[in-house]
Coordinates of C-alpha atoms (C1' of nucleotides) in Angstrom, one line a residue:
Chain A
X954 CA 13.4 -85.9 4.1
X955 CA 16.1 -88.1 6.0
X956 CA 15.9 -91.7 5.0
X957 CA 15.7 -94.1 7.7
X958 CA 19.2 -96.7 8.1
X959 CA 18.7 -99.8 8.5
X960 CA 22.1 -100.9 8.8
X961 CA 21.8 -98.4 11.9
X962 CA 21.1 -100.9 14.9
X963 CA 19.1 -98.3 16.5
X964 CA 15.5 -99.8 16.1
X965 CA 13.3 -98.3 13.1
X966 CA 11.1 -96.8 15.1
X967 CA 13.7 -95.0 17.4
X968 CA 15.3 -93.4 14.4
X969 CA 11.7 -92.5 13.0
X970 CA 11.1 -90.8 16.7
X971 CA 14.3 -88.8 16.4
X972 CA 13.3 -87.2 13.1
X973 CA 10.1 -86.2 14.0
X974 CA 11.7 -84.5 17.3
X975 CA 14.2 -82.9 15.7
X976 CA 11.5 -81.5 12.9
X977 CA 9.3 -80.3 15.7
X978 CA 12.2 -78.7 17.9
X979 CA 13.3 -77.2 14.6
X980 CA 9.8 -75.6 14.2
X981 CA 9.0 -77.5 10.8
X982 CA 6.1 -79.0 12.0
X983 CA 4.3 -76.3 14.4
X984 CA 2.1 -76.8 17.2
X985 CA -1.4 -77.8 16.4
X986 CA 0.0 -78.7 12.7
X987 CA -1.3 -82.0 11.9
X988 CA 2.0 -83.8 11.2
X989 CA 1.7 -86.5 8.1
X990 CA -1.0 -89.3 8.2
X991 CA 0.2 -92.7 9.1
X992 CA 0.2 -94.3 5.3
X993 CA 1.9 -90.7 4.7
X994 CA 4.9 -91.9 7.3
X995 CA 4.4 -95.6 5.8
X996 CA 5.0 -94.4 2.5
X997 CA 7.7 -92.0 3.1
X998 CA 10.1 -94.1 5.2
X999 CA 9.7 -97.1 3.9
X1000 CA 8.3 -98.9 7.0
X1001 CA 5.0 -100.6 8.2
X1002 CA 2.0 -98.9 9.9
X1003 CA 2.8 -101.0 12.9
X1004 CA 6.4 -99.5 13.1
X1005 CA 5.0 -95.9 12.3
X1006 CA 2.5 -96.4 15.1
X1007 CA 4.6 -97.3 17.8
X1008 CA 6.7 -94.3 16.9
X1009 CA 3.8 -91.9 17.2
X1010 CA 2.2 -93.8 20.4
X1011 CA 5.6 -92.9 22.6
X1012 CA 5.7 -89.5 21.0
X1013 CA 2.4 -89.0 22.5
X1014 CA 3.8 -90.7 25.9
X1015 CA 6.1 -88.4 25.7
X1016 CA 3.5 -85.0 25.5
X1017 CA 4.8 -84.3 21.7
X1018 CA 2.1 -85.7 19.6
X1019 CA -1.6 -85.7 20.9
X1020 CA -4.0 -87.7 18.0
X1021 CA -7.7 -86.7 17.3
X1022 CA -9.8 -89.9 16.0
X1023 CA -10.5 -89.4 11.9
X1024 CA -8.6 -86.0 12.3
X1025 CA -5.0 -86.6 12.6
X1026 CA -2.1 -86.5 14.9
X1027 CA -1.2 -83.0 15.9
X1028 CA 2.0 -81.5 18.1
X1029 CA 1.2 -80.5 21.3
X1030 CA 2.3 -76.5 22.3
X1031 CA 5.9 -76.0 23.3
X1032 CA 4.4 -75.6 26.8
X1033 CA 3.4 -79.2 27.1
X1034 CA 6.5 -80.5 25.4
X1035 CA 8.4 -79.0 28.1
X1036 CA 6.4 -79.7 31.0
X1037 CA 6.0 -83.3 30.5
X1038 CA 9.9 -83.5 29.4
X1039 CA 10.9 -82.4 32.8
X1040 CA 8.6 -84.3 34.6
X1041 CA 11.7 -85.1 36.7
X1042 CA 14.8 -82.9 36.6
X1043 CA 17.9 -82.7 38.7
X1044 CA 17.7 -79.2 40.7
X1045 CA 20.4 -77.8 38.9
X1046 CA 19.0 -78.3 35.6
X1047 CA 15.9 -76.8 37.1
X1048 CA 17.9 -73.6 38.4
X1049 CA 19.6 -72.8 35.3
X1050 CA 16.3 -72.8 33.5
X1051 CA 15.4 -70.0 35.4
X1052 CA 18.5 -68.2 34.9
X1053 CA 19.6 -69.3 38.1
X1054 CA 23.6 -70.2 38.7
X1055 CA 23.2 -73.5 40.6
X1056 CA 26.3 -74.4 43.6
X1057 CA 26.0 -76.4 46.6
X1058 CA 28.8 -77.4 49.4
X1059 CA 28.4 -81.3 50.5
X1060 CA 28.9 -81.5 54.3
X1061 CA 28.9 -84.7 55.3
X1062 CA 29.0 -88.2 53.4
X1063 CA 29.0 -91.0 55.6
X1064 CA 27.4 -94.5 56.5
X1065 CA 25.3 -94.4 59.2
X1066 CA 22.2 -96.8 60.5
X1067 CA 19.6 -94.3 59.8
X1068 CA 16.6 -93.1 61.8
X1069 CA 13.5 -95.8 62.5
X1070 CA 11.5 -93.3 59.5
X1071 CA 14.3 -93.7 57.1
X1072 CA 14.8 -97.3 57.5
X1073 CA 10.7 -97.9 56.7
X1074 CA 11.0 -95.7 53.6
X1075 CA 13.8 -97.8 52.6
X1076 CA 13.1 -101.1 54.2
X1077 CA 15.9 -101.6 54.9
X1078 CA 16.8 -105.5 56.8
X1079 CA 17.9 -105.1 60.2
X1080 CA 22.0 -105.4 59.1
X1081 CA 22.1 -102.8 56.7
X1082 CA 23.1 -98.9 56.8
X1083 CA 22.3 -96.2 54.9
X1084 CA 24.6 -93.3 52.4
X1085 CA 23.7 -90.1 53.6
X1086 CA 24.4 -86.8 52.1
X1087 CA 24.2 -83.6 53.6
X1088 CA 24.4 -80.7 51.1
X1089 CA 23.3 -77.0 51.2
X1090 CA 22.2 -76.2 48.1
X1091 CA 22.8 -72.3 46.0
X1092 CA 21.6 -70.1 43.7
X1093 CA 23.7 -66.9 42.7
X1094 CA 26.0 -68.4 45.6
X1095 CA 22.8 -67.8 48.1
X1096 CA 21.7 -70.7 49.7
X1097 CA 18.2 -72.0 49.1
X1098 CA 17.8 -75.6 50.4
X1099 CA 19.2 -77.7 52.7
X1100 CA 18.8 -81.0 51.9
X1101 CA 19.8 -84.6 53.0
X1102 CA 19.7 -87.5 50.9
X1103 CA 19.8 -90.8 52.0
X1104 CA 20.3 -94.4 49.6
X1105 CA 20.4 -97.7 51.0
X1106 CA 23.7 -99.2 51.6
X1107 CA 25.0 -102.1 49.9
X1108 CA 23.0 -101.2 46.8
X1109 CA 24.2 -97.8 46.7
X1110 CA 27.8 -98.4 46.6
X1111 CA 29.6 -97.2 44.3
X1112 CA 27.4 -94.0 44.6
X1113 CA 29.2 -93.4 47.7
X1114 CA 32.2 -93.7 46.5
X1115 CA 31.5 -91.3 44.0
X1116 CA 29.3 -89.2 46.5
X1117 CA 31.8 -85.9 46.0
X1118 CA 30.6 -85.7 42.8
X1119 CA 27.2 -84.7 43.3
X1120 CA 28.0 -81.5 45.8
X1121 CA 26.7 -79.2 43.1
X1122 CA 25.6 -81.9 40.3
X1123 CA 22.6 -84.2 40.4
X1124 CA 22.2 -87.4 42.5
X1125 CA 19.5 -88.8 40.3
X1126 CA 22.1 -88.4 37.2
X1127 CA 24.9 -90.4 39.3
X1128 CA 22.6 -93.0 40.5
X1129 CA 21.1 -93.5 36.8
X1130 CA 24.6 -94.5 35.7
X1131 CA 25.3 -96.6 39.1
X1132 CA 22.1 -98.9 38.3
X1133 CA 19.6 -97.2 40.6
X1134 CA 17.6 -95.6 38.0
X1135 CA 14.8 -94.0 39.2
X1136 CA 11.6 -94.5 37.9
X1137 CA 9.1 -93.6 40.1
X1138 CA 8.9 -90.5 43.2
X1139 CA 6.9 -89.6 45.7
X1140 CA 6.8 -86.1 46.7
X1141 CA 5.1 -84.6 49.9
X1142 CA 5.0 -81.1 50.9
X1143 CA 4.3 -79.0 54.1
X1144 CA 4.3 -75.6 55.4
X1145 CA 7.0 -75.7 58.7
X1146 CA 9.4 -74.0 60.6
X1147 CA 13.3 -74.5 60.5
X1148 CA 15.1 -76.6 62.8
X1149 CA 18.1 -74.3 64.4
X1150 CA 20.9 -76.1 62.0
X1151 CA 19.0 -75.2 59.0
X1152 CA 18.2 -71.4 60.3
X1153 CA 21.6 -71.2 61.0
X1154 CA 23.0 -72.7 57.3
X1155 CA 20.5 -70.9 55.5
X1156 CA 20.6 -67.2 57.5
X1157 CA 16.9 -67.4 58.5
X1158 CA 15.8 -65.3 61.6
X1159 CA 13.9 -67.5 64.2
X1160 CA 10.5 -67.4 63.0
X1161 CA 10.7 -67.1 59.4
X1162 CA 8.5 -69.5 58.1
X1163 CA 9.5 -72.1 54.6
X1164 CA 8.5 -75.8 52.9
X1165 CA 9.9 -79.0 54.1
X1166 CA 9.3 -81.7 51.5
X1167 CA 9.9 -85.5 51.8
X1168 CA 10.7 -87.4 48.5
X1169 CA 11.2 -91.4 48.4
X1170 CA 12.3 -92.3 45.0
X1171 CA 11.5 -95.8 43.2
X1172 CA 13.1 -98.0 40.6
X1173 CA 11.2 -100.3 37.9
X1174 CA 10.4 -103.1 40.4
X1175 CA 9.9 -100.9 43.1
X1176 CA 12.4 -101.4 45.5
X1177 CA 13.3 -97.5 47.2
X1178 CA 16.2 -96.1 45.9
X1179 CA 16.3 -93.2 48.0
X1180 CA 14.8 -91.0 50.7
X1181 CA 15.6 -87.0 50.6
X1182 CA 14.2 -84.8 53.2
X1183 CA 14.6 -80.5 52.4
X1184 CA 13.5 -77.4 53.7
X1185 CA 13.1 -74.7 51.6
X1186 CA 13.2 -70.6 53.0
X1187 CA 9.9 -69.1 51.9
X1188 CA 11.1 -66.7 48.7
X1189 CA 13.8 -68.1 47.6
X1190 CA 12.8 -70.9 45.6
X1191 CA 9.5 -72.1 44.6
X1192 CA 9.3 -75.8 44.1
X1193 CA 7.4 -76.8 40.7
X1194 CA 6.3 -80.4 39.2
X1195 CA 4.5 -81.2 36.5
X1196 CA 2.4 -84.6 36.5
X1197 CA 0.3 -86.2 33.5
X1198 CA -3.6 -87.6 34.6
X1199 CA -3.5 -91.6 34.1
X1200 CA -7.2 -92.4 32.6
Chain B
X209 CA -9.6 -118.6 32.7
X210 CA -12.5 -116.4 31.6
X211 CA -12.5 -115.8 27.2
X212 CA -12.5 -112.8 25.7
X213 CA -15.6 -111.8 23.9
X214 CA -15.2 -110.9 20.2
X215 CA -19.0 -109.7 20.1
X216 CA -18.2 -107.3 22.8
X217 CA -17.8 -103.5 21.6
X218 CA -14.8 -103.6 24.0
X219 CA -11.6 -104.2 22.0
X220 CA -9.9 -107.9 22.7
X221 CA -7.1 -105.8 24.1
X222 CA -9.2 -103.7 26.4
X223 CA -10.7 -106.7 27.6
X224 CA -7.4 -108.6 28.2
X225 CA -6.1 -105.4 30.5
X226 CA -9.3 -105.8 32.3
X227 CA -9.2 -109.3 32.8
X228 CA -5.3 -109.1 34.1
X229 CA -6.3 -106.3 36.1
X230 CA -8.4 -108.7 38.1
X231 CA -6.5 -111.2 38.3
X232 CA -3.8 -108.8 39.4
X233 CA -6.1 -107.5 42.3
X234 CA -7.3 -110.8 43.3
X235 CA -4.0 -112.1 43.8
X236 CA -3.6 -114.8 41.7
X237 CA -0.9 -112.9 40.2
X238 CA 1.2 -111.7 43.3
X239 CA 4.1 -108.8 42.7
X240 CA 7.6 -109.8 41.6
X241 CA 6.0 -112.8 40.4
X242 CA 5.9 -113.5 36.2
X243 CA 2.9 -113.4 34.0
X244 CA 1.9 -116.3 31.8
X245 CA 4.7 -115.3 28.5
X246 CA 2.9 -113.6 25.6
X247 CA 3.2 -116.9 23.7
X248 CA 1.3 -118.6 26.8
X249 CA -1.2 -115.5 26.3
X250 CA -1.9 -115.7 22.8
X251 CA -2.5 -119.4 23.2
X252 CA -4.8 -119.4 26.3
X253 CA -7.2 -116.1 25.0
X254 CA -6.7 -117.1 21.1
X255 CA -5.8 -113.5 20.1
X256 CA -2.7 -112.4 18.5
X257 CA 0.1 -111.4 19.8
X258 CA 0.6 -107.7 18.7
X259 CA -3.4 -107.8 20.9
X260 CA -1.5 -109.1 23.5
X261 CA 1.5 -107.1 23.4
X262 CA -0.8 -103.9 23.2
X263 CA -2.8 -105.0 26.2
X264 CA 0.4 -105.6 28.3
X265 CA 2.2 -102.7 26.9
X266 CA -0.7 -100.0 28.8
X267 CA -0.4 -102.2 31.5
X268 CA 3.4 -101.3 32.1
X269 CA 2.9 -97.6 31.7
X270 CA -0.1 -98.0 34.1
X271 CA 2.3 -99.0 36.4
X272 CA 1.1 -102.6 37.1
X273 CA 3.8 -104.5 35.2
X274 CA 7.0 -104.4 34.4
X275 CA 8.9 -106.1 31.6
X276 CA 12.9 -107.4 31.6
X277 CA 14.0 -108.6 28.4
X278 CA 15.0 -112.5 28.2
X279 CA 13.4 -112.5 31.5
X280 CA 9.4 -112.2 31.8
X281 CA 7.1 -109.6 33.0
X282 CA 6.4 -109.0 35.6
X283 CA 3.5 -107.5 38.6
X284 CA 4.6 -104.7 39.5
X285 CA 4.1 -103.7 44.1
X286 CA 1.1 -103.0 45.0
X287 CA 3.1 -99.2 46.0
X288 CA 3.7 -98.9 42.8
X289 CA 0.7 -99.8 41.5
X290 CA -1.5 -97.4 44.1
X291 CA 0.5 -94.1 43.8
X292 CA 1.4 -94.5 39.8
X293 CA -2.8 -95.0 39.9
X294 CA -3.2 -91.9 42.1
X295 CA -1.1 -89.2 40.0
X296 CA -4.1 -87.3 40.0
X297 CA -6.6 -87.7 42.3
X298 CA -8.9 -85.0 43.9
X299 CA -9.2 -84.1 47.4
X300 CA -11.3 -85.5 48.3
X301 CA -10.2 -88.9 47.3
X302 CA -7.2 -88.2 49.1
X303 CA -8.6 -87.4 52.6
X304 CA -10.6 -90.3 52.4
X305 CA -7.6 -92.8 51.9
X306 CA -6.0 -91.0 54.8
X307 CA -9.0 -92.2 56.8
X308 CA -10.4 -88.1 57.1
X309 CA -13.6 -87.2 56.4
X310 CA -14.1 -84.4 53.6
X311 CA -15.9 -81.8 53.2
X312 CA -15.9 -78.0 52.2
X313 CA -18.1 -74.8 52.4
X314 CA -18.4 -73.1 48.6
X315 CA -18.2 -69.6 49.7
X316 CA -18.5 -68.4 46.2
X317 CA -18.8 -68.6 42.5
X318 CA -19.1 -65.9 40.2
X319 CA -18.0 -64.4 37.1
X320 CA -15.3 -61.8 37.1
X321 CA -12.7 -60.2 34.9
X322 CA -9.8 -61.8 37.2
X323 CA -6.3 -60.7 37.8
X324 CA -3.3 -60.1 35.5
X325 CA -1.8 -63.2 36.8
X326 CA -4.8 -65.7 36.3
X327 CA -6.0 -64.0 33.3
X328 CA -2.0 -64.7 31.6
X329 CA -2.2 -68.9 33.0
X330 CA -5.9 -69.0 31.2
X331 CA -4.6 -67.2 28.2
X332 CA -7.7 -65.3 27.9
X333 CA -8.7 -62.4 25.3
X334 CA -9.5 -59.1 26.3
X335 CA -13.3 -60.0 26.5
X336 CA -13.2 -63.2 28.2
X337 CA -13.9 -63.5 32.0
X338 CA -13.3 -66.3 34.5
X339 CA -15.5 -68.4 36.9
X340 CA -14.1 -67.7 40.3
X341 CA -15.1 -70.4 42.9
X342 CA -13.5 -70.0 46.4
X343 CA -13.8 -72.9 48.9
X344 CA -12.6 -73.7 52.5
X345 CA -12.2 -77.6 53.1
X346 CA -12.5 -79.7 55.8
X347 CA -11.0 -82.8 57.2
X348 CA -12.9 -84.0 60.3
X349 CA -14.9 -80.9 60.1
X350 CA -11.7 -78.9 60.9
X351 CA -10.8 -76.5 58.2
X352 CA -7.3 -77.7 56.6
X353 CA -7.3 -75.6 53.1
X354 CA -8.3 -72.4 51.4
X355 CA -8.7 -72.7 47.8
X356 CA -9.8 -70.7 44.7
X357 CA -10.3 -72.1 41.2
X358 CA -10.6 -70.1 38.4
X359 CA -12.2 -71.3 34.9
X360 CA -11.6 -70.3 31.1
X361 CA -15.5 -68.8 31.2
X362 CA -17.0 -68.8 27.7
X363 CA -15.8 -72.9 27.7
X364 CA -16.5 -73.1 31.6
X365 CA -20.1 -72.2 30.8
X366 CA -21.6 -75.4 31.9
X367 CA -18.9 -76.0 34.5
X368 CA -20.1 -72.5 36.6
X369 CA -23.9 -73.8 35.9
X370 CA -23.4 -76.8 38.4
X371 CA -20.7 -75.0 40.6
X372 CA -22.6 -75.6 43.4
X373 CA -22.1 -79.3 42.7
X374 CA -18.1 -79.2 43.7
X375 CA -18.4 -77.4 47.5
X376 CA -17.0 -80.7 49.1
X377 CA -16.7 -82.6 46.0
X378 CA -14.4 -82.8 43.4
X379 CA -13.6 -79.9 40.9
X380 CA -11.9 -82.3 37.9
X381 CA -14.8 -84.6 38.1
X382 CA -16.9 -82.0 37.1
X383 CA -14.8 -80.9 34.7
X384 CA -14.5 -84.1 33.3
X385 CA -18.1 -84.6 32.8
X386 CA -18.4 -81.1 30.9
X387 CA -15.9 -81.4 28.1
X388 CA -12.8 -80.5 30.1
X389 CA -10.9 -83.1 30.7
X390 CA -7.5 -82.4 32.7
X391 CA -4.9 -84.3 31.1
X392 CA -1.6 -82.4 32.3
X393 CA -1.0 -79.8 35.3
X394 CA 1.8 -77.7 36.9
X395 CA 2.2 -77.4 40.5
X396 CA 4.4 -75.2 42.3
X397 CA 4.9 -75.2 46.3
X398 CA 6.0 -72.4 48.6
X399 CA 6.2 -71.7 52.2
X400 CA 4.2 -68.4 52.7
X401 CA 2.2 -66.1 55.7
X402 CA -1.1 -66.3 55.4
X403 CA -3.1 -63.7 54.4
X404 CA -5.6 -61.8 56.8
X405 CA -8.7 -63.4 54.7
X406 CA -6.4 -66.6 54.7
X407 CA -5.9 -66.0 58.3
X408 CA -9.4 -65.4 59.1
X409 CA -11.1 -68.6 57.9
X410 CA -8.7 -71.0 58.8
X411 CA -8.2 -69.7 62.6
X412 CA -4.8 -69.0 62.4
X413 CA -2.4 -67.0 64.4
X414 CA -0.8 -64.0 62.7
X415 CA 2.9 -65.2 62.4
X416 CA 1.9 -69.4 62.0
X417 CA 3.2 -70.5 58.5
X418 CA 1.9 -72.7 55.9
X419 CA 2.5 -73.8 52.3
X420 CA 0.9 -72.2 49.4
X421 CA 0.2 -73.6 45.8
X422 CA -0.9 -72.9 42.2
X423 CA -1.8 -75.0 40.0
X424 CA -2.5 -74.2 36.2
X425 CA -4.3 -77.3 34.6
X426 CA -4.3 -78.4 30.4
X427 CA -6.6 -80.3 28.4
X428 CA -5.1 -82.6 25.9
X429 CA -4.0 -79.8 23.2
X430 CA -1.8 -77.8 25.9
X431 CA -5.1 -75.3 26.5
X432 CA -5.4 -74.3 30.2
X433 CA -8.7 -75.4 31.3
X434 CA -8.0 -74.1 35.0
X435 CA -6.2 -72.4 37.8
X436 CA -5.9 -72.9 41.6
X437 CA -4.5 -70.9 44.3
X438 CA -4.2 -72.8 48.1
X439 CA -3.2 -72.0 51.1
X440 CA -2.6 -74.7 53.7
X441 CA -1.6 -74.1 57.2
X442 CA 1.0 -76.0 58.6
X443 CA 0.5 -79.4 60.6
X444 CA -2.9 -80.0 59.0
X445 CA -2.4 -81.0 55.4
X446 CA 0.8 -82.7 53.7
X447 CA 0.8 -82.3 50.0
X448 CA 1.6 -85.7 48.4
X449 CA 2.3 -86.0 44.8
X450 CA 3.9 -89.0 42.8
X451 CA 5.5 -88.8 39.9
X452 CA 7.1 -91.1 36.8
X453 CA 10.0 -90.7 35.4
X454 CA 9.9 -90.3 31.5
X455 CA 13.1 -91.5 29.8
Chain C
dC1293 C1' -17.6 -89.9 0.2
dA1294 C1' -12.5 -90.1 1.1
dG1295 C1' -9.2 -89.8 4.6
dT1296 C1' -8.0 -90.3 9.4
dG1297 C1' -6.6 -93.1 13.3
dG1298 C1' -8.2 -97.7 16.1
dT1299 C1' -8.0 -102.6 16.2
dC1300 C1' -6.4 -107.1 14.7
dT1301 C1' -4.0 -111.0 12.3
dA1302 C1' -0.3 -114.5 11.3
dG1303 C1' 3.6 -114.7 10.4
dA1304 C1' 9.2 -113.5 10.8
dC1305 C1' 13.8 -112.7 12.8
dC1306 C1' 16.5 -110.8 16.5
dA1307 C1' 18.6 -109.9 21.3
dC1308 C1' 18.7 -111.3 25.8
dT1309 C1' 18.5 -114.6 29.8
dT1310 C1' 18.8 -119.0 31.8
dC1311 C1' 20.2 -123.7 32.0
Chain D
dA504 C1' 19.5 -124.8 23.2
dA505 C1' 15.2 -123.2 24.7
dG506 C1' 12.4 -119.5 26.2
dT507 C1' 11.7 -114.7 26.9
dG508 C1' 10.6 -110.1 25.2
dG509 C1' 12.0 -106.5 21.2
dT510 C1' 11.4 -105.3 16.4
dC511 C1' 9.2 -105.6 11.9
dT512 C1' 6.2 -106.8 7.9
dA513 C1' 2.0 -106.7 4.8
dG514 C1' -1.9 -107.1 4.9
dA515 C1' -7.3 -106.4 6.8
dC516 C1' -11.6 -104.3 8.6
dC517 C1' -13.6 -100.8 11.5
dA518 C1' -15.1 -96.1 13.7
dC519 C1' -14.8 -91.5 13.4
dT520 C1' -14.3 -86.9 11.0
dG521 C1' -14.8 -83.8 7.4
dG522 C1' -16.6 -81.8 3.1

DNA sequence: CAGTGGTCTAGACCACTTC
DNA sequence: AAGTGGTCTAGACCACTGG
């Protein structure tokens, strides 16, 4: 049993989180095992209920731990772990899960004014322009999505200076260490035909059929931190999220 | 400023979130703007302030508030607050905020062994069978979805009793109210062809396109409690979803 | 009944932001 | 320096579950 450091300035109940990961990922404590009580934690770290509770209360955020009232607290199935894990996951991450090698070309990076659609999603003021990003995104070297991202201007920076980097890498993962972390996405999906750059890039015959999806992304305060607009060939890729209910 | 009642069943917490809440909606606490501190709190609502700290700490991963260290906390936009509220709301529901009227014809519900591929997302046994329920809904009247749910049936019992309950209503609400609470799904998007059944009820042409879905819902303890198959033609339904990011 | 998690208190010290 | 949220303690009583 690893002893909590409190010399460590990681906070008690961050440490006390890592252990119980690590023993669930390392199969110590199974799914639907009851894990030790609370005065069992209190007890065997050396901390207070309060700090073993808010340990076990993100856990269950988190879709590791679910607790039964006068039963215990149990770990959820691998399944939910890694569903509610990925609830957001760059594209390439998602790809190689599924044994998928991820590429992409970036076509364009540039500063432009934006259409009327983009500049609502983004609210943007009347003086400011927009990053966009053109990529054509692969698997196995076969292209499966074109996609075009676009982040308001004078926030988004030093993103665009960086914006080579994330031809086959993940936006979200550049903007995270730029100060645009997102915290909040909304998705929107439809059934539609390709426009004639995106049948040509992506090798589709004229009325082969695919998803276009919309995606504005929030941070904390909710100021929009980016607009992406793709369109997926039907077959090659299917797109998958996983969301938690809010009671 | 309205008092907390100690000789309410409802936790002092609870009844904090609540009264925020309000106060929240009303207005008197616009977005961006700060919240009385949690020393203010504790003074004006005589509770301590781990109550108060529990009470605002829901709040934030309800989506209402936000917190900055040093700073305050803070009401979160009223975007925020209205899609991190809707990450699971039925169909219904939906249409209805799009200014659409719902409805649906329940074409049937029965019990049947059910495919390889539903009968692997339910996890059944060899002797279980699944409620089938197959719907066409309507915005306006004008059919915009076909759908089929199947249920876990031996726990579903009660669920298949009322089925007739859900033609334009909503599935999880029933669900809900019988013991099988949704408290996690996956969703996975497509473009597709129709089908000639698919096709047939929703008046489409034999090379239009359209999105198709699954959906495999879990209770609390990772169990799948359901799964949905949709079809949605294009230009009549967009699929919205909104998502949080878990750090 | 004993054991579990749910709620609550009254403190304390710290890290961060602002002035 | 003053005020904010972040972490932590050592208790207490309650509601729920199980044998």
């Amino acid at each position: 049993m690893p002893i909590l450091e409190r010399s460590n300035p990681l906070p008690l109940y961050y440490q006390l989180k890592e252990v119980l990961k690590q023993q669930i990922q390392a199969g110590h404590l199974a799914p639907h095992m009851a894990i030790p009580s609370e005065p069992e934690l209190v007890a065997q770290y050396h901390v207070s209920r309060a700090t073993v509770r808010q340990a076990l209360t993100e856990l269950v955020h988190e879709g590791l731990l679910y607790r039964q009232h006068g039963r215990g607290t149990f770990v959820c199935e691998p399944r939910v772990q890694q569903r509610v894990a990925s609830e957001l996951t760059s594209f390439s991450e998602e790809l190689r899960r599924r044994g998928l090698k991820p590429g992409g070309l970036l076509f364009v990076s540039e500063l432009v004014r934006g259409s009327q659609a983009v500049r609502e999603q983004l609210r943007l003021t009347d003086e400011e322009q927009v990053v966009r990003l053109e990529r054509l995104r692969t698997a196995n070297d076969e292209p499966i999505a074109y996609e075009v991202n676009y982040l308001p201007y004078p926030r988004a920076a030093s993103v665009y200076q960086r914006a080579k980097e994330v031809a086959d890498g993940s936006l979200y993962h550049l903007m995270s260490t730029e100060g645009l972390a997102p915290y909040m996405v909304e998705h929107a999906f439809r059934g539609d035909s390709p426009t004639s750059r995106e049948a040509e890039l992506l090798h589709l015959k004229e009325n082969e059929c695919g998803m276009r999806s919309s995606c504005t992304t929030f941070d904390e305060t909710g100021a929009p931190i980016a607009y992406t607009e793709a369109y997926y060939p039907s077959g090659r890729f299917e797109h998958r999220l996983t969301l938690r209910v809010t009671k």
